[in-house]
Short mmCIF file of N, CA and C in Angstrom, two decimals:
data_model
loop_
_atom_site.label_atom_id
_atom_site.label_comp_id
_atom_site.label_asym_id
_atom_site.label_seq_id
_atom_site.Cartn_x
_atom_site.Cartn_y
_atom_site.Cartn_z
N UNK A 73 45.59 107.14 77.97
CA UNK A 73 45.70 105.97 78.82
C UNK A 73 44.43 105.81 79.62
N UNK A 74 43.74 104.81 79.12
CA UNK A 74 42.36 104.36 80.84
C UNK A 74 43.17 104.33 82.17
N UNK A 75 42.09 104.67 83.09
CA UNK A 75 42.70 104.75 84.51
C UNK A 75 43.14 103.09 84.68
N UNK A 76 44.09 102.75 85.20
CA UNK A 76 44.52 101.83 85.88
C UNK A 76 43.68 101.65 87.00
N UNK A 77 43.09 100.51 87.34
CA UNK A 77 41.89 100.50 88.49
C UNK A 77 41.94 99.07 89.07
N UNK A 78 41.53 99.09 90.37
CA UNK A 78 40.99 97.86 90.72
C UNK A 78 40.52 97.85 91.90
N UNK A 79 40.22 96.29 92.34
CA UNK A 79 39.79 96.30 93.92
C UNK A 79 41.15 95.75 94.72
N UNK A 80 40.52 95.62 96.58
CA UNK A 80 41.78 95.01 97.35
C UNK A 80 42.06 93.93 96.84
N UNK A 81 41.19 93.22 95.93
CA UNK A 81 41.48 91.75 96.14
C UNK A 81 42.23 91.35 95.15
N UNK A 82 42.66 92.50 94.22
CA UNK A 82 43.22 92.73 92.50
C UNK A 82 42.49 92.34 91.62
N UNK A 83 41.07 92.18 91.65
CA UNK A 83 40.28 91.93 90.64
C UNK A 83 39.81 92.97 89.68
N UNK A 84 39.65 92.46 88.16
CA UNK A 84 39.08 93.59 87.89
C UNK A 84 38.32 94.40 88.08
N UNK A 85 37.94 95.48 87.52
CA UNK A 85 36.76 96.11 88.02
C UNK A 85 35.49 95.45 87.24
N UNK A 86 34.26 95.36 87.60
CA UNK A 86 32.88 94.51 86.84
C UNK A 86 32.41 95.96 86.05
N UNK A 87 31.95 97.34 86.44
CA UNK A 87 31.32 98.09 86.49
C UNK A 87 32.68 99.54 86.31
N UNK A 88 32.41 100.54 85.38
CA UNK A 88 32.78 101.59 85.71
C UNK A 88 33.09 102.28 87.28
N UNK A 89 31.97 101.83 88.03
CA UNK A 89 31.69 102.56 89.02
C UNK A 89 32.71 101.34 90.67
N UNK A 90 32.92 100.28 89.84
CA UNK A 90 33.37 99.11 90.89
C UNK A 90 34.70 99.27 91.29
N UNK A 91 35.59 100.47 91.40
CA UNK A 91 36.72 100.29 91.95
C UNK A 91 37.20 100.90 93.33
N UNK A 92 38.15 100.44 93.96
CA UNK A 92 38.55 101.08 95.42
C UNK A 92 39.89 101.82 94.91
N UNK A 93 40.47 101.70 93.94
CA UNK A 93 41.76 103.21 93.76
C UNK A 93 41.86 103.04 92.05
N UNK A 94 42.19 103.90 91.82
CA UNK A 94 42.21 104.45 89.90
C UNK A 94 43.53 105.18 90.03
N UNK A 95 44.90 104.88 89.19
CA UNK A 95 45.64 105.42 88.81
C UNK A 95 45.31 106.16 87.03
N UNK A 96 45.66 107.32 87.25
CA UNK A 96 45.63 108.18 85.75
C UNK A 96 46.79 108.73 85.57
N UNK A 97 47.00 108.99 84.04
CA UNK A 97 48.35 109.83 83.70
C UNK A 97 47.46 110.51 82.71
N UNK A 98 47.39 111.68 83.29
CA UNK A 98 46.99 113.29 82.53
C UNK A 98 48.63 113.91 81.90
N UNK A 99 48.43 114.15 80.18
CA UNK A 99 49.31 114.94 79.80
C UNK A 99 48.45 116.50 79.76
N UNK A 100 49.41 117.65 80.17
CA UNK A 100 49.02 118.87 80.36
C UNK A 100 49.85 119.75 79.48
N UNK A 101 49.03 120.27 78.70
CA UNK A 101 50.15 121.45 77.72
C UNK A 101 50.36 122.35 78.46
N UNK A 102 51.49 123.44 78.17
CA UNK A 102 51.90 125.06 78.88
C UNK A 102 50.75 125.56 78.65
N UNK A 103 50.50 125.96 79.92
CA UNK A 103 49.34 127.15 80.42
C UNK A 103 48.29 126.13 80.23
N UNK A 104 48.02 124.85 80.05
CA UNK A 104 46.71 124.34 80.70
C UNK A 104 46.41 124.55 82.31
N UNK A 105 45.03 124.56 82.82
CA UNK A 105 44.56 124.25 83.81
C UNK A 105 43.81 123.38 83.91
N UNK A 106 43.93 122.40 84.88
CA UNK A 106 42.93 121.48 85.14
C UNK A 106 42.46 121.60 86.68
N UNK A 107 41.62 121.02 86.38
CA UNK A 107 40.48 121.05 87.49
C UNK A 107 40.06 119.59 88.07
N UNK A 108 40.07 118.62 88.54
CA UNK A 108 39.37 117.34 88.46
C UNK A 108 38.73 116.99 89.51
N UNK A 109 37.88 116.14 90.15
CA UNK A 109 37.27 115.30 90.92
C UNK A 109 37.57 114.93 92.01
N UNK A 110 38.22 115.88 93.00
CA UNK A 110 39.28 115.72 93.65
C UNK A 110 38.02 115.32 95.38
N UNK A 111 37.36 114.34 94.70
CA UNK A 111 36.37 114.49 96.10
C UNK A 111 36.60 113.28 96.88
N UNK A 112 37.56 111.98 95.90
CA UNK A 112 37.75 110.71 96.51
C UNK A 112 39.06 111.41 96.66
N UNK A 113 39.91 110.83 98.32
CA UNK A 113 41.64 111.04 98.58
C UNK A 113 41.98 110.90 97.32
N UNK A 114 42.83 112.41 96.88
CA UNK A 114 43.30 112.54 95.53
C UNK A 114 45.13 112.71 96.04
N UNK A 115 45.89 111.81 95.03
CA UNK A 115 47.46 112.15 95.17
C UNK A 115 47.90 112.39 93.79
N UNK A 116 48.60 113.62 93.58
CA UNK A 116 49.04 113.87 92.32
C UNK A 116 50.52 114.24 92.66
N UNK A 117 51.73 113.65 91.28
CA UNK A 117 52.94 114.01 91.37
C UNK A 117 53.03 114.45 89.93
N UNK A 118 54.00 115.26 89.74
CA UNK A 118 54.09 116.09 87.99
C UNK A 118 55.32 115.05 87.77
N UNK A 119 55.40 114.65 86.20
CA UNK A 119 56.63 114.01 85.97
C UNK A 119 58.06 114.41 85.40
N UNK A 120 57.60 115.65 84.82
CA UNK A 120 58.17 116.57 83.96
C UNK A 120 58.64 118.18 84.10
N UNK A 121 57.70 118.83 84.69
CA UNK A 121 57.75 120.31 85.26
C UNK A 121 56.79 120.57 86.36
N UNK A 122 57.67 121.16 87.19
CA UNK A 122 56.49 121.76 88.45
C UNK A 122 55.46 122.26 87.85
N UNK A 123 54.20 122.02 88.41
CA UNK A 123 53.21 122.26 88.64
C UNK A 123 52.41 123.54 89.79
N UNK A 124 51.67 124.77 89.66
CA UNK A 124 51.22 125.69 90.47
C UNK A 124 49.63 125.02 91.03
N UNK A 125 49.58 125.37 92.00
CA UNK A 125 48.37 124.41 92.35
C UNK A 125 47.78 125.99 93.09
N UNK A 126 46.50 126.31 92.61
CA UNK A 126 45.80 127.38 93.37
C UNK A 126 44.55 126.50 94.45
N UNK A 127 44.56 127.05 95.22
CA UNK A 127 43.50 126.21 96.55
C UNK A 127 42.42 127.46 96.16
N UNK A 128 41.28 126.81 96.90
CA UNK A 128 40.23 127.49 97.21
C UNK A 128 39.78 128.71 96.93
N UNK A 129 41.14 129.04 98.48
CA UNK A 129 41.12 130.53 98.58
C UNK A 129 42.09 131.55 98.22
N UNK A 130 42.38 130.98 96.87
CA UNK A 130 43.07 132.14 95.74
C UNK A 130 44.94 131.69 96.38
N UNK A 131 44.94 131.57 97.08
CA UNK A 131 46.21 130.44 97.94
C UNK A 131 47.12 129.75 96.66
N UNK A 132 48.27 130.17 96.07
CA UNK A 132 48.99 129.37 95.35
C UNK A 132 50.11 128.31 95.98
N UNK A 133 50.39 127.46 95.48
CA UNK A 133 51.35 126.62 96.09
C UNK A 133 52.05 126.07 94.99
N UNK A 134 53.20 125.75 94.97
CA UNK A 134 54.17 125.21 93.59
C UNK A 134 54.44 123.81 94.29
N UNK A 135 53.74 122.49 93.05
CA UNK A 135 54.18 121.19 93.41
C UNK A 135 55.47 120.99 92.25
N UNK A 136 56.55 120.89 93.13
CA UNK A 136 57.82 120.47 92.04
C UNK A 136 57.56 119.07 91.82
N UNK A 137 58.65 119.02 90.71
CA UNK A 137 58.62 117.69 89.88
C UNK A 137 58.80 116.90 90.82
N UNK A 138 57.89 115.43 90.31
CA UNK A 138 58.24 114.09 91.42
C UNK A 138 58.08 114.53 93.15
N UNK A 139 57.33 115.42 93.64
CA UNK A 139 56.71 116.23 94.58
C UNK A 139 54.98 115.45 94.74
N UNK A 140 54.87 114.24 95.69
CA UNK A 140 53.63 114.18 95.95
C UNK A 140 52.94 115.04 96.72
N UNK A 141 51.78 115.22 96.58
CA UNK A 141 50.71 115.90 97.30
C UNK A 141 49.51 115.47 97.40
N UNK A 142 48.88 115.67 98.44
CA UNK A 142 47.28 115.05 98.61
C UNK A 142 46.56 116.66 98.50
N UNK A 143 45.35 116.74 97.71
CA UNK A 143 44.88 117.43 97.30
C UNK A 143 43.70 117.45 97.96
N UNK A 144 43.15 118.92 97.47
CA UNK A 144 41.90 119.36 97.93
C UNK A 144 40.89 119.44 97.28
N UNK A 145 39.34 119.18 97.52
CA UNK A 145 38.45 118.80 96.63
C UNK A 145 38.41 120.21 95.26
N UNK A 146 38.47 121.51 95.85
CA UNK A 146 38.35 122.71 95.24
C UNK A 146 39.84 123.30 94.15
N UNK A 147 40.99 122.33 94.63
CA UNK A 147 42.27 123.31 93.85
C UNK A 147 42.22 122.66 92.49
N UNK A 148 42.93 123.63 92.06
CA UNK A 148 43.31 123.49 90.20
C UNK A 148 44.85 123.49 90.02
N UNK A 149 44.81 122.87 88.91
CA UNK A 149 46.50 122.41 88.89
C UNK A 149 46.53 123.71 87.57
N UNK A 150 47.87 124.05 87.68
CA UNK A 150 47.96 125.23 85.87
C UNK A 150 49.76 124.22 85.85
N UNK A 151 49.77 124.29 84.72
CA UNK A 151 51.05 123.49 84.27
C UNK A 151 51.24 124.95 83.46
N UNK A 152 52.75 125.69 84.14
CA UNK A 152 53.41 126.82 83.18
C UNK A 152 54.52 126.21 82.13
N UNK A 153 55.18 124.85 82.07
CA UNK A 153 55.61 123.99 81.10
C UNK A 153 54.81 122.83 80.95
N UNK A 154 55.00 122.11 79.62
CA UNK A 154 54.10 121.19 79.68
C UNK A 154 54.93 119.65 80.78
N UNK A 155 53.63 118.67 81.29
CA UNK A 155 54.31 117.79 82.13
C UNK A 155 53.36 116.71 81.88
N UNK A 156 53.97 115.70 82.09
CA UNK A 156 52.55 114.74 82.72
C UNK A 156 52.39 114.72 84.25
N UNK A 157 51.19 114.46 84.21
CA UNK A 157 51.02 114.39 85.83
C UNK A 157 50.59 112.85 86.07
N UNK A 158 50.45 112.20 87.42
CA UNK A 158 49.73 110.76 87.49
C UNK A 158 48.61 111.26 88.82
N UNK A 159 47.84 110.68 88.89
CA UNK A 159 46.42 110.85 89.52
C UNK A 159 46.61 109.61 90.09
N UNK A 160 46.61 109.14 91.59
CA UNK A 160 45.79 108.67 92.05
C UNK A 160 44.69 108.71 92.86
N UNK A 161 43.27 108.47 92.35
CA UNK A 161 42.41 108.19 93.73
C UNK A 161 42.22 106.89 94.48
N UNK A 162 41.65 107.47 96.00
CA UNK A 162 41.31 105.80 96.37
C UNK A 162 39.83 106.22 96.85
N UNK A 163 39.28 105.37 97.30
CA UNK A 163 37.96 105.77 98.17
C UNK A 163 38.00 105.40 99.43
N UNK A 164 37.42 106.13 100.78
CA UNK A 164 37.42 105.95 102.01
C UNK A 164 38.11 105.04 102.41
N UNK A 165 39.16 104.34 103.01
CA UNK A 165 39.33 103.14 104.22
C UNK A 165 40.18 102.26 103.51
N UNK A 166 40.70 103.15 101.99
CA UNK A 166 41.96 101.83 101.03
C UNK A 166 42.82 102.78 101.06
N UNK A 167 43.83 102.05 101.85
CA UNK A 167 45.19 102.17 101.74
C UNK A 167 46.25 101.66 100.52
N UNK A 168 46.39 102.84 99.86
CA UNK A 168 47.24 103.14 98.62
C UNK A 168 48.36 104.62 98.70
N UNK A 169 48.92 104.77 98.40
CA UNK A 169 50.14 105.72 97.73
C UNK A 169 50.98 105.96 96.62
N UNK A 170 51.44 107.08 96.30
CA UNK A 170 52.19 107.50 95.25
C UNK A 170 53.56 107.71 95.93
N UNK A 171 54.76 107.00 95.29
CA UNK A 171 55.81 107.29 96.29
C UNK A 171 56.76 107.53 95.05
N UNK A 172 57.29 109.36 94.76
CA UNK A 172 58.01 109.61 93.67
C UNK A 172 59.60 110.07 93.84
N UNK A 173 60.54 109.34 93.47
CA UNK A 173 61.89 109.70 94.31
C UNK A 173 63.06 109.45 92.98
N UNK A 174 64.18 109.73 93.39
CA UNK A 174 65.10 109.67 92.72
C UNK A 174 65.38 107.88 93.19
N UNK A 175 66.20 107.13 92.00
CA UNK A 175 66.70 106.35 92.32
C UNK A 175 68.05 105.99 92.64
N UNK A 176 68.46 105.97 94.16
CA UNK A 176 70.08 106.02 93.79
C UNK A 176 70.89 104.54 94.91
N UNK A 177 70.53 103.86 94.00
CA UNK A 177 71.37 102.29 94.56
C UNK A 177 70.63 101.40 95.10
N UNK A 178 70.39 100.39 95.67
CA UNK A 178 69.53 99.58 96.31
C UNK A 178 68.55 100.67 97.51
N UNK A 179 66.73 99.83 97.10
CA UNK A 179 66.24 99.92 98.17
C UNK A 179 65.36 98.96 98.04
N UNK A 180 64.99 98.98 99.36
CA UNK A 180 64.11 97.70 99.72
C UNK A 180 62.62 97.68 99.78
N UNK A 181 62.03 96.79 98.81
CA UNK A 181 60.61 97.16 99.50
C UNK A 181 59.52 96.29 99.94
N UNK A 182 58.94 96.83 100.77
CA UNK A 182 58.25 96.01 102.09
C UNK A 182 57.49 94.82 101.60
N UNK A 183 57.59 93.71 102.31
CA UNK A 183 56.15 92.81 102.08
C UNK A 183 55.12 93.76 102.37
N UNK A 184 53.76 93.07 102.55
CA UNK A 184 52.36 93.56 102.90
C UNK A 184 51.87 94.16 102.22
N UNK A 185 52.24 94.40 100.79
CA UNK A 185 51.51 95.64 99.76
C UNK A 185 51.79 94.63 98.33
N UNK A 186 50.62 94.92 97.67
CA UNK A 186 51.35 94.68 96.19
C UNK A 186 51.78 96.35 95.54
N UNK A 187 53.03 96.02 94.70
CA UNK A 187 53.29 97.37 94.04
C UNK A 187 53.95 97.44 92.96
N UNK A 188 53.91 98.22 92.62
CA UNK A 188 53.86 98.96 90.44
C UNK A 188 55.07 99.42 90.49
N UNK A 189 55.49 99.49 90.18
CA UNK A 189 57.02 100.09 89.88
C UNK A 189 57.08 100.98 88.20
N UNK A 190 57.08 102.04 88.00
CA UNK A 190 57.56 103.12 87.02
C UNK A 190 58.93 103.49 87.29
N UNK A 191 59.79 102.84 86.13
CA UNK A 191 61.16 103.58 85.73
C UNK A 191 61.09 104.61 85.22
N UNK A 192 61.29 105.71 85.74
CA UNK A 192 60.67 107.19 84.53
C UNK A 192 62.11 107.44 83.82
N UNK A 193 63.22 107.11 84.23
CA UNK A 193 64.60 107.23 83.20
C UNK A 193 65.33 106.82 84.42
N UNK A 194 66.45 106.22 83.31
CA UNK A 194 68.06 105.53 84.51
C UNK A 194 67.79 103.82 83.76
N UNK A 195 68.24 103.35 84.87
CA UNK A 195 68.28 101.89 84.92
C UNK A 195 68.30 100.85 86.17
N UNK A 196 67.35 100.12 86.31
CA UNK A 196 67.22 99.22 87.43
C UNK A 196 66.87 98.22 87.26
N UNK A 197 66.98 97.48 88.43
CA UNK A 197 66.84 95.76 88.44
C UNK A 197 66.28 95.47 89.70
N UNK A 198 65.16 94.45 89.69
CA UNK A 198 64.48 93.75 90.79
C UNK A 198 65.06 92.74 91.06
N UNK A 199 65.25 92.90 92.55
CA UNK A 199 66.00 91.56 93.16
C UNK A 199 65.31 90.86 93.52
N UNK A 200 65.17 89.23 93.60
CA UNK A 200 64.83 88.44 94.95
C UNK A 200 66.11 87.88 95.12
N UNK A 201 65.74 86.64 95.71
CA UNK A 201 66.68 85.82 96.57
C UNK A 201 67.65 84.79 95.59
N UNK A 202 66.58 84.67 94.61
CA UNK A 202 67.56 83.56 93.54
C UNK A 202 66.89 84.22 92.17
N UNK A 203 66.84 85.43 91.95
CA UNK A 203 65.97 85.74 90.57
C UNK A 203 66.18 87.14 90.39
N UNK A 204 66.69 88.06 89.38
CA UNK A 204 66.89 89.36 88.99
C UNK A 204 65.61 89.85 87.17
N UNK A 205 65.32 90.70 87.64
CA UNK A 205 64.77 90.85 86.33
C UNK A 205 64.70 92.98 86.14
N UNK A 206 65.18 92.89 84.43
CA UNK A 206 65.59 94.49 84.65
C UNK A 206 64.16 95.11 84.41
N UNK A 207 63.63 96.37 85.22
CA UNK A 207 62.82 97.06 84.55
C UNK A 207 63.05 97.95 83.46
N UNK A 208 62.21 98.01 82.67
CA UNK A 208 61.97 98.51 81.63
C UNK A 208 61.72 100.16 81.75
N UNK A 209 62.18 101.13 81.04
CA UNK A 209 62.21 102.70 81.19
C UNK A 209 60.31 102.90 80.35
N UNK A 210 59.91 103.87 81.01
CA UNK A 210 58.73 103.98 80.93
C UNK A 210 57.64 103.07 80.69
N UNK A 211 57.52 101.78 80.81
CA UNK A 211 56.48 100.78 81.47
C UNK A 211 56.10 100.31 82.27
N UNK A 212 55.11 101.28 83.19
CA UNK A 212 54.85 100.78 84.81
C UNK A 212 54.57 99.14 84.55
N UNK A 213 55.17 98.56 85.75
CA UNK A 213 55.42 97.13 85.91
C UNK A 213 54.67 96.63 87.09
N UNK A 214 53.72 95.79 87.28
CA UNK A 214 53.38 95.27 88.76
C UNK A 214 54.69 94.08 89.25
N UNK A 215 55.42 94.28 90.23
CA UNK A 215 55.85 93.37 91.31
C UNK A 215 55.60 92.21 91.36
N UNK A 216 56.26 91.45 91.24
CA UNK A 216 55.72 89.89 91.66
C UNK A 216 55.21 89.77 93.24
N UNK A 217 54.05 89.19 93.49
CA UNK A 217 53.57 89.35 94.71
C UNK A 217 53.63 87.96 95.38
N UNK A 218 54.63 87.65 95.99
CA UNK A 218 54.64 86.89 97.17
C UNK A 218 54.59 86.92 98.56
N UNK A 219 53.40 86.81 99.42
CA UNK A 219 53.38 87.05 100.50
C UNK A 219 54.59 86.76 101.65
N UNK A 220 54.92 88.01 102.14
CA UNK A 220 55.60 87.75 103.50
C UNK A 220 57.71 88.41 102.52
N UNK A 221 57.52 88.57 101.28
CA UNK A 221 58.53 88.25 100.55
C UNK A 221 58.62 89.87 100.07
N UNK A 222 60.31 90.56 100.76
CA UNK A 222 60.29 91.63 100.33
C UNK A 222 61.80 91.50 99.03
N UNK A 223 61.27 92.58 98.50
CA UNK A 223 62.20 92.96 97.17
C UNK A 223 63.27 94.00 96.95
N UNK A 224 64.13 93.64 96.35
CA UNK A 224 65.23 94.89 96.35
C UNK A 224 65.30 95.47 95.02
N UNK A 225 65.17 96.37 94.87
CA UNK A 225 65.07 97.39 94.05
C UNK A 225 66.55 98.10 93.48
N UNK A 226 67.50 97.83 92.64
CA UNK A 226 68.86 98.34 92.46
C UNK A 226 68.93 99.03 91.36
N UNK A 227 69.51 100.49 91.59
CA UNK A 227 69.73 101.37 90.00
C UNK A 227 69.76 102.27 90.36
N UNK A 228 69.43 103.35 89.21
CA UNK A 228 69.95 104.64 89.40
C UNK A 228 68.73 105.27 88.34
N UNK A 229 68.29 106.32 89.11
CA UNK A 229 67.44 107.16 87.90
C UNK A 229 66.35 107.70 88.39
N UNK A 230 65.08 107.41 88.15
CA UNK A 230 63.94 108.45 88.88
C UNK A 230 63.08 107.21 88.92
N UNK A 231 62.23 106.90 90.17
CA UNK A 231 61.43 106.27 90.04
C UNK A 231 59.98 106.28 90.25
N UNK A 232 58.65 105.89 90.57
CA UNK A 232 57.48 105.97 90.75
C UNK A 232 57.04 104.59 91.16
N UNK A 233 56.72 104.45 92.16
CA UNK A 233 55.87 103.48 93.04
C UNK A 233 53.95 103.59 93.16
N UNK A 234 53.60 102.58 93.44
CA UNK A 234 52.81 102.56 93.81
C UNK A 234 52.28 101.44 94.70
N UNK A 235 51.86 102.09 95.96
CA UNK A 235 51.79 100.35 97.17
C UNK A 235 50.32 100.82 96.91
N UNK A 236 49.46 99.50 97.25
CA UNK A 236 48.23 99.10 97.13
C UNK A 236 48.43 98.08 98.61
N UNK A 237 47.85 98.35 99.76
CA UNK A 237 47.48 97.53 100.94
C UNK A 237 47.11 96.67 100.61
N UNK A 238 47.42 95.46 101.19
CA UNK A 238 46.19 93.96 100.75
C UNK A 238 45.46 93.86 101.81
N UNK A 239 44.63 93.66 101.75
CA UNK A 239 43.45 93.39 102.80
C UNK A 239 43.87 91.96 103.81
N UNK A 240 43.39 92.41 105.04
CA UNK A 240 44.06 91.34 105.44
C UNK A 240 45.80 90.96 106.49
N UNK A 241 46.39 91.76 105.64
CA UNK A 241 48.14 91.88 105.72
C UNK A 241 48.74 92.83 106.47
N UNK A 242 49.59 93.02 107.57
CA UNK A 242 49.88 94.49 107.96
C UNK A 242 50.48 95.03 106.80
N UNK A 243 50.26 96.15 107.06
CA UNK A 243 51.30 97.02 106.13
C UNK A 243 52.65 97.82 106.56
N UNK A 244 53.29 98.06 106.37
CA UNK A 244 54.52 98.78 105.93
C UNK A 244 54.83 100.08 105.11
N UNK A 245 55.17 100.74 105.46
CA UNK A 245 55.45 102.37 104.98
C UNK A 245 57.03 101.92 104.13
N UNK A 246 57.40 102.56 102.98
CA UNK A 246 58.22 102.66 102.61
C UNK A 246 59.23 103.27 103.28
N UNK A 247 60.15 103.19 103.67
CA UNK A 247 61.19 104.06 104.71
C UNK A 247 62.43 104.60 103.16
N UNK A 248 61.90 106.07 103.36
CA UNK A 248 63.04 106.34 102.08
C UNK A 248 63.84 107.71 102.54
N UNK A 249 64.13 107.03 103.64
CA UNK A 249 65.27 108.35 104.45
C UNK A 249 66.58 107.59 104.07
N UNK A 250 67.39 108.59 103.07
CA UNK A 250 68.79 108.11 102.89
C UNK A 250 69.44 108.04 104.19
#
């Protein structure tokens, strides 16, 4: 898969080098290690099997499945089953996130962001006000983006977000305290 990339303004990128956040999905076999680029704000969640993350200083830490984390320029990921993982970076002063949760019944999500929606398994449906449409199981989806206009989210299963700040717009934190 190419990184998923762009700017605040959702334009493409012109240049390799022209983007403000890059989503990746790294597949990792048992007993790979990876290492990556972790020098722009790096967020990684595993989709499949926890993940051991060694830091720096020989320091292990276990990221469980659907477990975000912001990473450190120096740690290495070792996958002891195989998983996919998703990568996002952003660069300095863009507000973006990885938000990985179970799905269980309606939730709501904020104006002020555009955002991606990944069904990773189950079944759900996007609400508006006069319009339903089902997502699809493993095809991250962008949101219809209407300003000021929040969405309800209904189903059951595992999901993966992604908010992208718009420039411009306040923003809003996902509130995902049952």
């Amino acid at each position: 898969m190419q990184p998923l990339s762009g700017t605040l303004s959702g334009a493409a990128p012109q240049t390799p080098d022209d983007w403000h956040w890059q989503l990746a999905l790294h597949a990792l076999a048992a007993g790979a290690e990876w290492a990556a680029d972790f020098t722009q704000a790096t967020q990684l969640t595993a989709l499949d099997a926890p993940l051991n993350m060694r830091q720096a200083d020989g320091q292990m830490r276990v990221l469980l499945r659907l477990q975000v984390a912001h990473l450190a320029a120096a740690e290495r990921a070792h996958a002891v089953e195989p998983t996919r993982v998703v990568r996002l970076r952003r660069r300095a002063g863009v507000g973006a996130e990885l938000i990985a949760r179970p799905l269980q019944g309606p939730m709501l999500i904020p104006a002020g962001a555009r955002w991606l929606a990944w069904l990773l398994a189950g079944r759900a449906e996007l609400q508006g006000s006069d319009a339903r449409w089902p997502l699809p199981v493993d095809r991250p989806m962008w949101l219809p983006h209407v300003p000021g206009r929040r969405w309800r989210l209904d189903g059951g299963g595992e999901v993966l977000l992604l908010r992208i700040d718009e420039a411009g717009e306040p923003t809003t934190t996902l509130d995902i305290r049952d």
